[in-house]
Short mmCIF file of C-alpha atoms in Angstrom, two decimals:
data_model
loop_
_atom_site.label_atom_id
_atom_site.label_comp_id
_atom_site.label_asym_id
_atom_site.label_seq_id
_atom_site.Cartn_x
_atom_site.Cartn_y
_atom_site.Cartn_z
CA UNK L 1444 27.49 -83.22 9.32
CA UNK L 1445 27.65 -85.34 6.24
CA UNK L 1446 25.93 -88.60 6.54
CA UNK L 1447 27.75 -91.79 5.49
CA UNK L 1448 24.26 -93.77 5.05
CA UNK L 1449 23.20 -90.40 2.73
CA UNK L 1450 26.30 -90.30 0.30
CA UNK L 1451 26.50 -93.82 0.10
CA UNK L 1452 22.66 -94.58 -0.85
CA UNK L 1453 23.26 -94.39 -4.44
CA UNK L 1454 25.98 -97.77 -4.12
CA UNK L 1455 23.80 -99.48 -2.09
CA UNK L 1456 21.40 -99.18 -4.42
CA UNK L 1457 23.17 -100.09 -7.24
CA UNK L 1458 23.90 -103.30 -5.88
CA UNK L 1459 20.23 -104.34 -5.43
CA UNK L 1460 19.47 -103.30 -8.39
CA UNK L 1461 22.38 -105.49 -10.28
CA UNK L 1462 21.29 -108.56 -8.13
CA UNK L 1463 17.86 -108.08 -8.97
CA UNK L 1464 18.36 -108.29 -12.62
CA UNK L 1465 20.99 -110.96 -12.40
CA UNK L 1466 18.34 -113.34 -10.79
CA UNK L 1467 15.10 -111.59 -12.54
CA UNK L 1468 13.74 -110.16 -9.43
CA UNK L 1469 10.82 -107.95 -9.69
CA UNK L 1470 10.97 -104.81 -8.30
CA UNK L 1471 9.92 -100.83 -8.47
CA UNK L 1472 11.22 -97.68 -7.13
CA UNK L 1473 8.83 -96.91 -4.64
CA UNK L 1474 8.12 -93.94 -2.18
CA UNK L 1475 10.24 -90.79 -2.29
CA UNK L 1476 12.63 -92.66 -4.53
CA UNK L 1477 10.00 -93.58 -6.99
CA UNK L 1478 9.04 -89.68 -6.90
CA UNK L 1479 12.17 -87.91 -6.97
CA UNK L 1480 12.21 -89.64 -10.54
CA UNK L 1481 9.81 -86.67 -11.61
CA UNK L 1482 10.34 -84.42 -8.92
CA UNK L 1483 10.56 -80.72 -9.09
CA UNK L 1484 12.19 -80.26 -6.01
CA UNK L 1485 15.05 -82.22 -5.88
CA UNK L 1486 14.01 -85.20 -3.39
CA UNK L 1487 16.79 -87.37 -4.29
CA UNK L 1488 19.28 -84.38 -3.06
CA UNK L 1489 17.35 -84.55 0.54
CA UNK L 1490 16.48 -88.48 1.09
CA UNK L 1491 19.05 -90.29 2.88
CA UNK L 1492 17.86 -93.89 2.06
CA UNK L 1493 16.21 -95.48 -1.41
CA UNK L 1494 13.08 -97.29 -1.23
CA UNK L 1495 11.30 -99.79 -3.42
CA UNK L 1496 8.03 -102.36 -3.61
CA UNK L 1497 8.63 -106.11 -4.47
CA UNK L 1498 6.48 -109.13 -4.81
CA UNK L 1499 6.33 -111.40 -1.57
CA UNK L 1500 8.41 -114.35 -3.95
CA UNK L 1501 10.91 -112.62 -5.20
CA UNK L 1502 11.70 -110.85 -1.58
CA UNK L 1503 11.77 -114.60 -0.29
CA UNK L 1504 14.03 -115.31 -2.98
CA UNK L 1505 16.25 -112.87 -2.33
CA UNK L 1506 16.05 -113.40 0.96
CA UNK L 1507 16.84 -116.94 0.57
CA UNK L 1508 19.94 -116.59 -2.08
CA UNK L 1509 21.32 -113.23 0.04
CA UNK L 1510 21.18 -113.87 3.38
CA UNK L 1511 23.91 -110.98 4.48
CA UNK L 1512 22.02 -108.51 2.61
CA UNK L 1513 18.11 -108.52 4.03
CA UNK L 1514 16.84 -107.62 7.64
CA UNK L 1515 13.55 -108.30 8.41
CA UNK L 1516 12.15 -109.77 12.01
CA UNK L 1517 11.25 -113.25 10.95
CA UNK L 1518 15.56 -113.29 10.32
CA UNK L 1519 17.12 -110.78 13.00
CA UNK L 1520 16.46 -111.82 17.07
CA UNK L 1521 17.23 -107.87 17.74
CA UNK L 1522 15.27 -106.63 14.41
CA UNK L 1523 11.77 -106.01 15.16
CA UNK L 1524 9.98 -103.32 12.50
CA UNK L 1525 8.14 -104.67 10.09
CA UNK L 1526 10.22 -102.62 7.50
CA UNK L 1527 12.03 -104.87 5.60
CA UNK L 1528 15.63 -103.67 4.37
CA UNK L 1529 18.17 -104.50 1.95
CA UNK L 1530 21.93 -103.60 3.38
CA UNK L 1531 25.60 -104.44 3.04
CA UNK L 1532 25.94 -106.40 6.04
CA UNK L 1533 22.85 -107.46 8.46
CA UNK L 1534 25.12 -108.76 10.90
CA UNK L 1535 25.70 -105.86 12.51
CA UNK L 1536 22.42 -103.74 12.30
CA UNK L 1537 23.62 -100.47 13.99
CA UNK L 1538 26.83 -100.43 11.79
CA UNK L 1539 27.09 -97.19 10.14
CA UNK L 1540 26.24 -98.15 6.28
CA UNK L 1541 23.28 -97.58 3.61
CA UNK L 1542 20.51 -99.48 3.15
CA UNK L 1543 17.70 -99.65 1.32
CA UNK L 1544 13.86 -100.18 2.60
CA UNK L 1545 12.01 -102.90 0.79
CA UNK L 1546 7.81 -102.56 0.88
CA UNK L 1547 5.86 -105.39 -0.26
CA UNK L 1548 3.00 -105.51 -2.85
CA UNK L 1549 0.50 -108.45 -1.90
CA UNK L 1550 -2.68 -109.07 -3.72
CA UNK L 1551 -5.39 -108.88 -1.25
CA UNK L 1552 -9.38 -107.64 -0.89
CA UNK L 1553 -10.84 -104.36 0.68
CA UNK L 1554 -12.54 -106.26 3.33
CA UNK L 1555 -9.25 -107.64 4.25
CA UNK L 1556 -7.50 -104.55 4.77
CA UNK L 1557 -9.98 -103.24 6.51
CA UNK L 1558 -9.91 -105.92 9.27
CA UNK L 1559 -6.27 -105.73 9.49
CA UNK L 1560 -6.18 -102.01 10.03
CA UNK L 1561 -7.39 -101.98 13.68
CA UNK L 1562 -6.30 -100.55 17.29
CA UNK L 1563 -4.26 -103.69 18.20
CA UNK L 1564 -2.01 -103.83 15.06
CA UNK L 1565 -1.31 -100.10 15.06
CA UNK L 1566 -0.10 -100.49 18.56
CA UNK L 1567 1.92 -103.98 17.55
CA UNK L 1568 3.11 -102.45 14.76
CA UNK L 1569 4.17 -99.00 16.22
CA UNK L 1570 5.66 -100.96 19.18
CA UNK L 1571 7.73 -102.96 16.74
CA UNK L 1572 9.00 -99.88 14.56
CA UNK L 1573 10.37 -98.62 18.18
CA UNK L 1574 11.51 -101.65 19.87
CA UNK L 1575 14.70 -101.99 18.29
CA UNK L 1576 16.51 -98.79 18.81
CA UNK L 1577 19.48 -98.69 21.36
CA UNK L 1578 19.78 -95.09 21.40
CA UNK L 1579 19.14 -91.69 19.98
CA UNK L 1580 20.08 -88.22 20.82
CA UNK L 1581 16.44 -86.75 19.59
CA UNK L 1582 14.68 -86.37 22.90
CA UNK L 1583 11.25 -86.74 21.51
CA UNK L 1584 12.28 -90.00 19.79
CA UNK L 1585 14.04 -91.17 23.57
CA UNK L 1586 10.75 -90.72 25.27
CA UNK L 1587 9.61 -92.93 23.03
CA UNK L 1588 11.56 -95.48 22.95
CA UNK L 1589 11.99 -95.43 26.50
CA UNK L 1590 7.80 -95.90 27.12
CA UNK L 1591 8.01 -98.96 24.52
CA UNK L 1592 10.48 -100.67 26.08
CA UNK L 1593 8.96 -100.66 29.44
CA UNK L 1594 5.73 -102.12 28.09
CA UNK L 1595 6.70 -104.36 25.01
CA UNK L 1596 6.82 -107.29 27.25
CA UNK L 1597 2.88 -106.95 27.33
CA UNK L 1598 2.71 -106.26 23.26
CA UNK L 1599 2.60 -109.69 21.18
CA UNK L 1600 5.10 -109.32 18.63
CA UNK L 1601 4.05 -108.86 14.81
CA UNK L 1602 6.29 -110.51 11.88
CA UNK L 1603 6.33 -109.65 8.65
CA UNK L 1604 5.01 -113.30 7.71
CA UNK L 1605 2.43 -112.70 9.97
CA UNK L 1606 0.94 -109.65 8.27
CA UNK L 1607 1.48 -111.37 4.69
CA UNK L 1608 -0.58 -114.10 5.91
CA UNK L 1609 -3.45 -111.78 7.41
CA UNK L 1610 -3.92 -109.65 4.23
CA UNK L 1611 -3.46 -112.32 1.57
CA UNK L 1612 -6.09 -113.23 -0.80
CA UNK L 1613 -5.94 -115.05 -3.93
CA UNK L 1614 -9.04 -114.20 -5.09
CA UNK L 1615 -7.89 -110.37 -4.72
CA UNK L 1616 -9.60 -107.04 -5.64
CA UNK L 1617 -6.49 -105.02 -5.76
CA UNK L 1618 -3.09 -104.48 -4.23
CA UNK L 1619 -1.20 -102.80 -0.89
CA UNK L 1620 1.70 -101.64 -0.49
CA UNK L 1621 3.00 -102.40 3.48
CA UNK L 1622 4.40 -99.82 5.37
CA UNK L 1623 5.82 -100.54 8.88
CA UNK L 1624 3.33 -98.90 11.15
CA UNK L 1625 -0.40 -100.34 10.29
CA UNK L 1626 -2.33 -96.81 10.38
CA UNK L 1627 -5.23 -95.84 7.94
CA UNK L 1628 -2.65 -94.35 5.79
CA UNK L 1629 -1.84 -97.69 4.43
CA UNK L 1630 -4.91 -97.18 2.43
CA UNK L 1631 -2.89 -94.63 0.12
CA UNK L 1632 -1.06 -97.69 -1.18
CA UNK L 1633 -3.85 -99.17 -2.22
CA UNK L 1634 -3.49 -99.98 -5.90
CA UNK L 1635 -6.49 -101.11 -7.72
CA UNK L 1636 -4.58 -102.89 -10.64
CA UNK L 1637 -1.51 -103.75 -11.85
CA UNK L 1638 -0.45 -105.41 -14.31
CA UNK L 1639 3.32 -106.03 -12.96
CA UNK L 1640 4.86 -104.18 -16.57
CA UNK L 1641 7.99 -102.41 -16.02
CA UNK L 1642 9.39 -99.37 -17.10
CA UNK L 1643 12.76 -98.69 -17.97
CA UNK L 1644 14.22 -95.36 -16.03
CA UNK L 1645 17.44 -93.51 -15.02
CA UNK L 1646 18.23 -92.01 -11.39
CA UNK L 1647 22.06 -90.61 -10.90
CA UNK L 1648 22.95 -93.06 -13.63
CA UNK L 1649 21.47 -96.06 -12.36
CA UNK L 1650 18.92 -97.93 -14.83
CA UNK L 1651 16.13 -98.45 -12.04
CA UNK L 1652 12.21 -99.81 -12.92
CA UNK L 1653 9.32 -98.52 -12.16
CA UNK L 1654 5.65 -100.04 -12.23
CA UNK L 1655 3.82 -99.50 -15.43
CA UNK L 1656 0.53 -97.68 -13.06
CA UNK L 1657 3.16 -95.61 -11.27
CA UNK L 1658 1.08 -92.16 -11.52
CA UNK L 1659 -1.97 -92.50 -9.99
CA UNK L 1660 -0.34 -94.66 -7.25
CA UNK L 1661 2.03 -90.87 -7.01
CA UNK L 1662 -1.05 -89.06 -7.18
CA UNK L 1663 -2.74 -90.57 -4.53
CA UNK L 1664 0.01 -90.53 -2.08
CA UNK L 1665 1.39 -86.93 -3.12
CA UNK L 1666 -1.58 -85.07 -4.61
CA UNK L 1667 -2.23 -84.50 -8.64
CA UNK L 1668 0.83 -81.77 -8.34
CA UNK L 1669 3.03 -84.72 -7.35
CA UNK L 1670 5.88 -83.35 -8.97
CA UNK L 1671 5.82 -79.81 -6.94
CA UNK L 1672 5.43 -82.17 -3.32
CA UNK L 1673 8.75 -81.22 -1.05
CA UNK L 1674 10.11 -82.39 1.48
CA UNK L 1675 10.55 -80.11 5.13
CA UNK L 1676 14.52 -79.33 5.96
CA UNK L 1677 15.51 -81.55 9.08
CA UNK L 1678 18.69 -82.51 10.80
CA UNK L 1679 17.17 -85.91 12.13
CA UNK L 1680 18.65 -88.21 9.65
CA UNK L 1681 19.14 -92.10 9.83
CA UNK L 1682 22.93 -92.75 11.42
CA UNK L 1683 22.95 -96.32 10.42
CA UNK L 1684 19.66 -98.88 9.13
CA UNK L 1685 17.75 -98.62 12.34
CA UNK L 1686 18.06 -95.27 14.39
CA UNK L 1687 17.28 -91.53 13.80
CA UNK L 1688 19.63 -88.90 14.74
CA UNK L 1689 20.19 -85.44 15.07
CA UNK L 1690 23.09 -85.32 13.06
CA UNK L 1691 23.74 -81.15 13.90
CA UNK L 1692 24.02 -82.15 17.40
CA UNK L 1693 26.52 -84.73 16.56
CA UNK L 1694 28.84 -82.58 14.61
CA UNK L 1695 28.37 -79.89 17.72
CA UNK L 1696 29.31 -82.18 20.34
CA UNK L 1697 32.73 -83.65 18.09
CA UNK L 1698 33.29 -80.21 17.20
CA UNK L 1699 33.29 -79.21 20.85
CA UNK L 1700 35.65 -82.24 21.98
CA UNK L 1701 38.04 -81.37 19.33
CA UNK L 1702 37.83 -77.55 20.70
CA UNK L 1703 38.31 -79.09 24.41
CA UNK L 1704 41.28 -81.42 23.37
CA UNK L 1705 43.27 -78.52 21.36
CA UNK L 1706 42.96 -76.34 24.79
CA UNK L 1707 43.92 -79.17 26.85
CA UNK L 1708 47.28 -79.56 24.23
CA UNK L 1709 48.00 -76.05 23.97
CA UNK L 1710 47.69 -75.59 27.75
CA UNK L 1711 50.03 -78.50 28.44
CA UNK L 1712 52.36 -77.36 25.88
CA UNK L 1713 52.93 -73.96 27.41
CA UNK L 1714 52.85 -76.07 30.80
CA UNK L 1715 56.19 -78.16 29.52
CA UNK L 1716 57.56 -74.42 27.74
CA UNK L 1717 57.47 -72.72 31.42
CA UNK L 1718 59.03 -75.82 32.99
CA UNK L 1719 62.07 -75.93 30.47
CA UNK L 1720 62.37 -72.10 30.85
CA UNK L 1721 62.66 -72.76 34.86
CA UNK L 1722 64.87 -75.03 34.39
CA UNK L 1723 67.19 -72.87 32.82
#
């Protein structure tokens, strides 16, 4: 089944990227979409959604100028993750439409992180991730969801603010990367120095950036052979900005309706043909 938030990712991000050089927004590919920039494998044939780093002000800023455009849960009363996204419209989360996920780069200390990364915030933050989803047809992912919901009343919610606040540090030793669930994996993102340069680059004919210390930040996340790293074939796919679907099982359900609903017309078309003949 082709996915409309898939084939669309390219516009969407096209449109953050003209906004962010309109109002001289920093930003950098980031993730899968920052790899698939030297990528062996063809990772920007098999992502569904573009991702990219900014700095905490010029999020807020773009938060502040494009309201309609940015989810995150200090905004949204039914948005919970701590994954911030850009979007076409954030009024209506579980429309159908692309978006792009938004990490932030804050300037923190080791002992920091290490405080932050703890039992209680993995669960918050997992919690969070899960919280918002309506509905999915991945049984795995409904178990889930269905466990989180019963308990979140007991789970003190965790903002995005919140974790900005926790990890920030003026007098920093490095840089993180978020990510939405608070594991020790966040460590991968750690990124000694940075000296916020740019780099000019090209992906499917979009002029994108990139951070100036982009390969050992790939090299720790992907492994020295960054460029070889692939991604495993699935069918679960996003079906609009917040939930995860089996997209083979939706095509096999509409193609079974439409199978239904042709037998159900043919029948009551030789139905009316045996009637007239009666008639006669």
């Amino acid at each position: 089944m082709a996915s409309y938030v898939k084939d669309k990712k390219d516009e969407i991000l096209k449109l953050f990227v003209d906004i962010c050089n309109e109002n001289n927004y920093w930003y950098s590919l980031d993730d899968l979409s920052l790899l698939s920039l030297f990528s062996n494998k063809q990772i920007n044939e098999k992502i569904d959604h573009h991702t990219v780093m900014m700095t905490y002000e010029s999020y807020e800023s773009l938060r502040a100028k494009y309201p309609n455009h940015v989810l995150d849960n200090a905004k949204h009363s039914e948005y919970h993750s701590l994954q911030i996204k850009f979007l076409e419209n954030s009024e209506n989360i579980f429309l159908e439409q692309p978006f792009i996920n938004i990490n932030l780069i804050i300037p923190t200390t080791v002992n920091k992180i290490n405080k932050f990364i703890n039992l209680k915030n993995k669960i918050r933050s997992t919690f969070a991730f899960y919280k918002t989803y309506k509905q999915t047809n991945i049984l795995t992912l409904r178990h889930k969801i269905k466990m989180i919901k019963s308990f979140a009343k007991f789970v003190k919610p965790l903002l995005y603010k919140t974790l900005v606040n926790d990890i920030y540090d003026e007098n920093y030793e490095g840089f993180i990367i978020t990510s939405p669930i608070i594991t020790k994996n966040i460590l991968k993102k750690w990124i000694p120095h940075t000296s916020f340069k740019l780099i000019d680059a090209k992906l499917n004919e979009i002029n994108v950036k990139l951070f100036f210390e982009y390969e050992n930040y790939l090299i720790e996340i992907y492994g020295k052979k960054y460029s070889e790293y692939d991604l495993q074939s699935s069918t679960n796919n996003y079906l609009n900005p917040v939930e995860i679907w089996d997209l083979n099982l939706i095509n096999q359900k509409a193609n079974k309706d439409s199978a239904q609903k042709e037998n159900t017309e043919n029948l009551n078309s030789s139905e009316d043909l045996e009637i007239k003949e009666n008639k006669k």
